[in-house]
mmCIF file of C-alpha atoms in Angstrom:
data_model
loop_
_atom_site.group_PDB
_atom_site.id
_atom_site.type_symbol
_atom_site.label_atom_id
_atom_site.label_comp_id
_atom_site.label_asym_id
_atom_site.label_seq_id
_atom_site.Cartn_x
_atom_site.Cartn_y
_atom_site.Cartn_z
ATOM 1 C CA UNK A 1 -75.282 24.850 43.046
ATOM 2 C CA UNK A 2 -74.462 22.598 45.518
ATOM 3 C CA UNK A 3 -71.661 23.559 46.832
ATOM 4 C CA UNK A 4 -67.984 22.284 47.370
ATOM 5 C CA UNK A 5 -68.200 18.604 49.613
ATOM 6 C CA UNK A 6 -65.156 17.120 49.031
ATOM 7 C CA UNK A 7 -61.603 18.088 49.506
ATOM 8 C CA UNK A 8 -58.403 15.841 49.141
ATOM 9 C CA UNK A 9 -55.125 16.800 49.640
ATOM 10 C CA UNK A 10 -53.533 13.204 49.699
ATOM 11 C CA UNK A 11 -52.652 13.689 46.045
ATOM 12 C CA UNK A 12 -54.172 10.748 44.749
ATOM 13 C CA UNK A 13 -56.862 9.507 42.331
ATOM 14 C CA UNK A 14 -60.145 10.034 43.517
ATOM 15 C CA UNK A 15 -60.980 10.635 46.823
ATOM 16 C CA UNK A 16 -61.227 8.157 50.021
ATOM 17 C CA UNK A 17 -64.213 5.686 50.201
ATOM 18 C CA UNK A 18 -64.356 6.636 53.816
ATOM 19 C CA UNK A 19 -66.036 10.326 53.057
ATOM 20 C CA UNK A 20 -69.227 8.257 51.750
ATOM 21 C CA UNK A 21 -69.588 7.548 55.790
ATOM 22 C CA UNK A 22 -70.684 11.110 55.744
ATOM 23 C CA UNK A 23 -74.727 11.766 56.092
ATOM 24 C CA UNK A 24 -74.662 14.175 53.132
ATOM 25 C CA UNK A 25 -72.842 12.032 50.455
ATOM 26 C CA UNK A 26 -73.448 8.859 48.532
ATOM 27 C CA UNK A 27 -72.875 6.741 45.505
ATOM 28 C CA UNK A 28 -76.321 5.190 43.920
ATOM 29 C CA UNK A 29 -75.991 3.499 40.574
ATOM 30 C CA UNK A 30 -72.357 4.486 39.946
ATOM 31 C CA UNK A 31 -73.340 8.386 40.193
ATOM 32 C CA UNK A 32 -72.733 10.774 43.425
ATOM 33 C CA UNK A 33 -75.537 11.820 44.942
ATOM 34 C CA UNK A 34 -75.927 14.959 47.502
ATOM 35 C CA UNK A 35 -78.084 15.994 50.278
ATOM 36 C CA UNK A 36 -78.773 19.377 50.095
ATOM 37 C CA UNK A 37 -77.483 21.809 52.961
ATOM 38 C CA UNK A 38 -78.573 24.844 54.109
ATOM 39 C CA UNK A 39 -75.850 26.577 51.811
ATOM 40 C CA UNK A 40 -77.341 24.961 48.751
ATOM 41 C CA UNK A 41 -78.222 27.220 46.096
ATOM 42 C CA UNK A 42 -81.249 25.340 44.805
ATOM 43 C CA UNK A 43 -82.872 27.816 42.498
ATOM 44 C CA UNK A 44 -79.699 27.301 39.949
ATOM 45 C CA UNK A 45 -80.781 23.802 39.374
ATOM 46 C CA UNK A 46 -83.996 25.113 37.493
ATOM 47 C CA UNK A 47 -82.501 28.276 36.138
ATOM 48 C CA UNK A 48 -83.331 29.621 32.586
ATOM 49 C CA UNK A 49 -85.720 26.642 32.657
ATOM 50 C CA UNK A 50 -89.014 27.976 34.058
ATOM 51 C CA UNK A 51 -91.178 27.429 37.059
ATOM 52 C CA UNK A 52 -92.130 23.961 36.218
ATOM 53 C CA UNK A 53 -88.795 22.400 36.191
ATOM 54 C CA UNK A 54 -87.684 24.028 39.227
ATOM 55 C CA UNK A 55 -90.748 22.989 41.110
ATOM 56 C CA UNK A 56 -89.910 19.425 39.703
ATOM 57 C CA UNK A 57 -86.261 19.560 40.995
ATOM 58 C CA UNK A 58 -87.723 20.946 44.582
ATOM 59 C CA UNK A 59 -90.285 17.890 44.288
ATOM 60 C CA UNK A 60 -87.414 15.303 43.787
ATOM 61 C CA UNK A 61 -85.506 16.763 46.734
ATOM 62 C CA UNK A 62 -88.645 16.742 48.988
ATOM 63 C CA UNK A 63 -89.182 13.343 47.952
ATOM 64 C CA UNK A 64 -85.887 11.546 48.428
ATOM 65 C CA UNK A 65 -83.587 14.086 49.659
ATOM 66 C CA UNK A 66 -80.828 13.592 47.338
ATOM 67 C CA UNK A 67 -79.116 15.108 44.079
ATOM 68 C CA UNK A 68 -77.932 13.431 41.500
ATOM 69 C CA UNK A 69 -74.705 15.107 40.448
ATOM 70 C CA UNK A 70 -74.153 13.724 37.236
ATOM 71 C CA UNK A 71 -70.964 12.841 38.198
ATOM 72 C CA UNK A 72 -70.233 8.943 37.589
ATOM 73 C CA UNK A 73 -67.664 7.254 39.849
ATOM 74 C CA UNK A 74 -66.533 3.496 40.412
ATOM 75 C CA UNK A 75 -65.349 2.009 43.639
ATOM 76 C CA UNK A 76 -61.589 0.737 43.227
ATOM 77 C CA UNK A 77 -60.218 -0.538 46.607
ATOM 78 C CA UNK A 78 -60.616 2.238 49.266
ATOM 79 C CA UNK A 79 -61.154 4.984 46.660
ATOM 80 C CA UNK A 80 -63.878 6.843 44.832
ATOM 81 C CA UNK A 81 -62.294 7.284 41.264
ATOM 82 C CA UNK A 82 -64.226 9.830 39.054
ATOM 83 C CA UNK A 83 -65.399 8.028 35.291
ATOM 84 C CA UNK A 84 -66.881 11.261 33.772
ATOM 85 C CA UNK A 85 -69.711 12.955 33.173
ATOM 86 C CA UNK A 86 -73.200 11.079 33.044
ATOM 87 C CA UNK A 87 -74.515 13.616 30.364
ATOM 88 C CA UNK A 88 -71.361 12.762 27.988
ATOM 89 C CA UNK A 89 -72.115 9.230 27.664
ATOM 90 C CA UNK A 90 -72.612 8.380 24.362
ATOM 91 C CA UNK A 91 -75.439 6.031 23.486
ATOM 92 C CA UNK A 92 -74.616 3.014 20.921
ATOM 93 C CA UNK A 93 -77.445 0.947 20.160
ATOM 94 C CA UNK A 94 -78.513 0.783 23.755
ATOM 95 C CA UNK A 95 -74.609 0.786 25.352
ATOM 96 C CA UNK A 96 -73.645 3.422 27.154
ATOM 97 C CA UNK A 97 -70.049 4.298 26.014
ATOM 98 C CA UNK A 98 -68.060 6.810 28.542
ATOM 99 C CA UNK A 99 -65.889 9.171 26.207
ATOM 100 C CA UNK A 100 -63.307 9.884 28.672
ATOM 101 C CA UNK A 101 -62.338 6.157 29.219
ATOM 102 C CA UNK A 102 -62.097 5.798 25.191
ATOM 103 C CA UNK A 103 -60.104 8.839 25.265
ATOM 104 C CA UNK A 104 -57.616 7.563 27.943
ATOM 105 C CA UNK A 105 -56.905 4.536 25.884
ATOM 106 C CA UNK A 106 -56.098 6.814 22.801
ATOM 107 C CA UNK A 107 -53.994 9.451 24.411
ATOM 108 C CA UNK A 108 -51.553 6.500 25.243
ATOM 109 C CA UNK A 109 -50.801 6.064 21.740
ATOM 110 C CA UNK A 110 -47.438 7.319 20.498
ATOM 111 C CA UNK A 111 -48.076 10.021 17.752
ATOM 112 C CA UNK A 112 -51.597 11.032 19.775
ATOM 113 C CA UNK A 113 -51.242 14.558 20.842
ATOM 114 C CA UNK A 114 -54.788 15.161 22.359
ATOM 115 C CA UNK A 115 -58.119 13.463 21.510
ATOM 116 C CA UNK A 116 -61.949 14.197 21.865
ATOM 117 C CA UNK A 117 -64.589 11.409 21.516
ATOM 118 C CA UNK A 118 -68.031 12.068 21.403
ATOM 119 C CA UNK A 119 -71.176 10.877 19.532
ATOM 120 C CA UNK A 120 -71.904 10.821 16.064
ATOM 121 C CA UNK A 121 -75.858 10.658 15.168
ATOM 122 C CA UNK A 122 -76.666 6.971 13.381
ATOM 123 C CA UNK A 123 -80.014 5.889 12.063
ATOM 124 C CA UNK A 124 -79.238 2.358 12.863
ATOM 125 C CA UNK A 125 -77.651 2.454 16.555
ATOM 126 C CA UNK A 126 -78.922 5.936 17.562
ATOM 127 C CA UNK A 127 -75.268 6.933 17.905
ATOM 128 C CA UNK A 128 -71.380 5.778 16.737
ATOM 129 C CA UNK A 129 -68.335 6.685 18.441
ATOM 130 C CA UNK A 130 -66.400 9.461 16.794
ATOM 131 C CA UNK A 131 -62.607 10.043 17.563
ATOM 132 C CA UNK A 132 -61.195 13.658 16.659
ATOM 133 C CA UNK A 133 -57.534 13.097 17.067
ATOM 134 C CA UNK A 134 -54.893 15.679 17.254
ATOM 135 C CA UNK A 135 -51.605 13.984 15.745
ATOM 136 C CA UNK A 136 -48.228 14.934 16.219
ATOM 137 C CA UNK A 137 -46.451 16.206 12.970
ATOM 138 C CA UNK A 138 -44.117 13.446 12.385
ATOM 139 C CA UNK A 139 -46.951 11.193 12.484
ATOM 140 C CA UNK A 140 -48.214 9.018 9.176
ATOM 141 C CA UNK A 141 -52.406 9.688 9.624
ATOM 142 C CA UNK A 142 -52.754 6.366 7.737
ATOM 143 C CA UNK A 143 -50.662 4.544 9.787
ATOM 144 C CA UNK A 144 -51.624 6.140 13.026
ATOM 145 C CA UNK A 145 -55.684 5.126 12.200
ATOM 146 C CA UNK A 146 -54.852 1.650 12.229
ATOM 147 C CA UNK A 147 -52.888 1.333 15.263
ATOM 148 C CA UNK A 148 -55.859 3.103 16.978
ATOM 149 C CA UNK A 149 -58.117 0.815 15.585
ATOM 150 C CA UNK A 150 -56.111 -2.219 16.697
ATOM 151 C CA UNK A 151 -55.316 -0.777 20.305
ATOM 152 C CA UNK A 152 -58.899 0.179 20.650
ATOM 153 C CA UNK A 153 -60.355 -3.250 19.195
ATOM 154 C CA UNK A 154 -57.901 -4.956 21.878
ATOM 155 C CA UNK A 155 -58.925 -2.940 25.162
ATOM 156 C CA UNK A 156 -62.423 -1.625 24.561
ATOM 157 C CA UNK A 157 -65.504 -3.317 23.904
ATOM 158 C CA UNK A 158 -66.539 -3.458 20.554
ATOM 159 C CA UNK A 159 -69.409 -0.638 20.919
ATOM 160 C CA UNK A 160 -66.758 1.940 22.367
ATOM 161 C CA UNK A 161 -64.293 1.282 19.410
ATOM 162 C CA UNK A 162 -64.503 4.673 17.213
ATOM 163 C CA UNK A 163 -65.959 4.222 13.657
ATOM 164 C CA UNK A 164 -65.269 7.828 12.631
ATOM 165 C CA UNK A 165 -61.898 9.593 12.734
ATOM 166 C CA UNK A 166 -60.947 13.209 12.628
ATOM 167 C CA UNK A 167 -57.348 14.273 12.232
ATOM 168 C CA UNK A 168 -56.096 17.630 12.986
ATOM 169 C CA UNK A 169 -53.175 19.488 14.562
ATOM 170 C CA UNK A 170 -54.633 20.454 17.775
ATOM 171 C CA UNK A 171 -57.781 19.975 19.749
ATOM 172 C CA UNK A 172 -59.641 23.293 21.667
ATOM 173 C CA UNK A 173 -59.396 23.646 25.091
ATOM 174 C CA UNK A 174 -60.670 25.777 27.568
ATOM 175 C CA UNK A 175 -58.907 28.362 29.917
ATOM 176 C CA UNK A 176 -58.477 25.764 32.443
ATOM 177 C CA UNK A 177 -56.726 23.449 29.803
ATOM 178 C CA UNK A 178 -59.296 20.945 29.782
ATOM 179 C CA UNK A 179 -60.836 19.840 26.483
ATOM 180 C CA UNK A 180 -63.914 22.044 25.234
ATOM 181 C CA UNK A 181 -66.564 19.581 24.281
ATOM 182 C CA UNK A 182 -68.705 22.281 22.962
ATOM 183 C CA UNK A 183 -66.271 23.443 20.253
#
């Protein structure tokens, strides 16, 4: 556990780029990296995965002194914006699809209550994009599917457009009201 490193109180999306002027945090290949502090609980990094994994993590720290957090970001103007987690990316024929980007597009469509985007194994491309969509009771599912496809094709790269759809009346959330990606 690397602990909390950033506190933002300005109520704007992301955090100020000036935070990256500190010596303990950086963005490398669009991913947040941290230097371990004397408060870091490094044993958690290899917990439950055996001594070999833990030793490789410690070696990585000793080699370059940075730990990748798995948080993907983009720098826009004077802000660093969170894009999602690296471990959630969907590999579609070598292209990396961020499910949160696809979800944001679909979530804006009238009749969509919530959406969960995930990868579905495909023997040709590795994975294809699947959208599980919670729809309003008044929505016509067939019409909504056509609208979702049209909007996604207009706003997203072709490999990010969902190929599979599942319609439901709700999406499972966690106790903190986030989408449950394990349900």
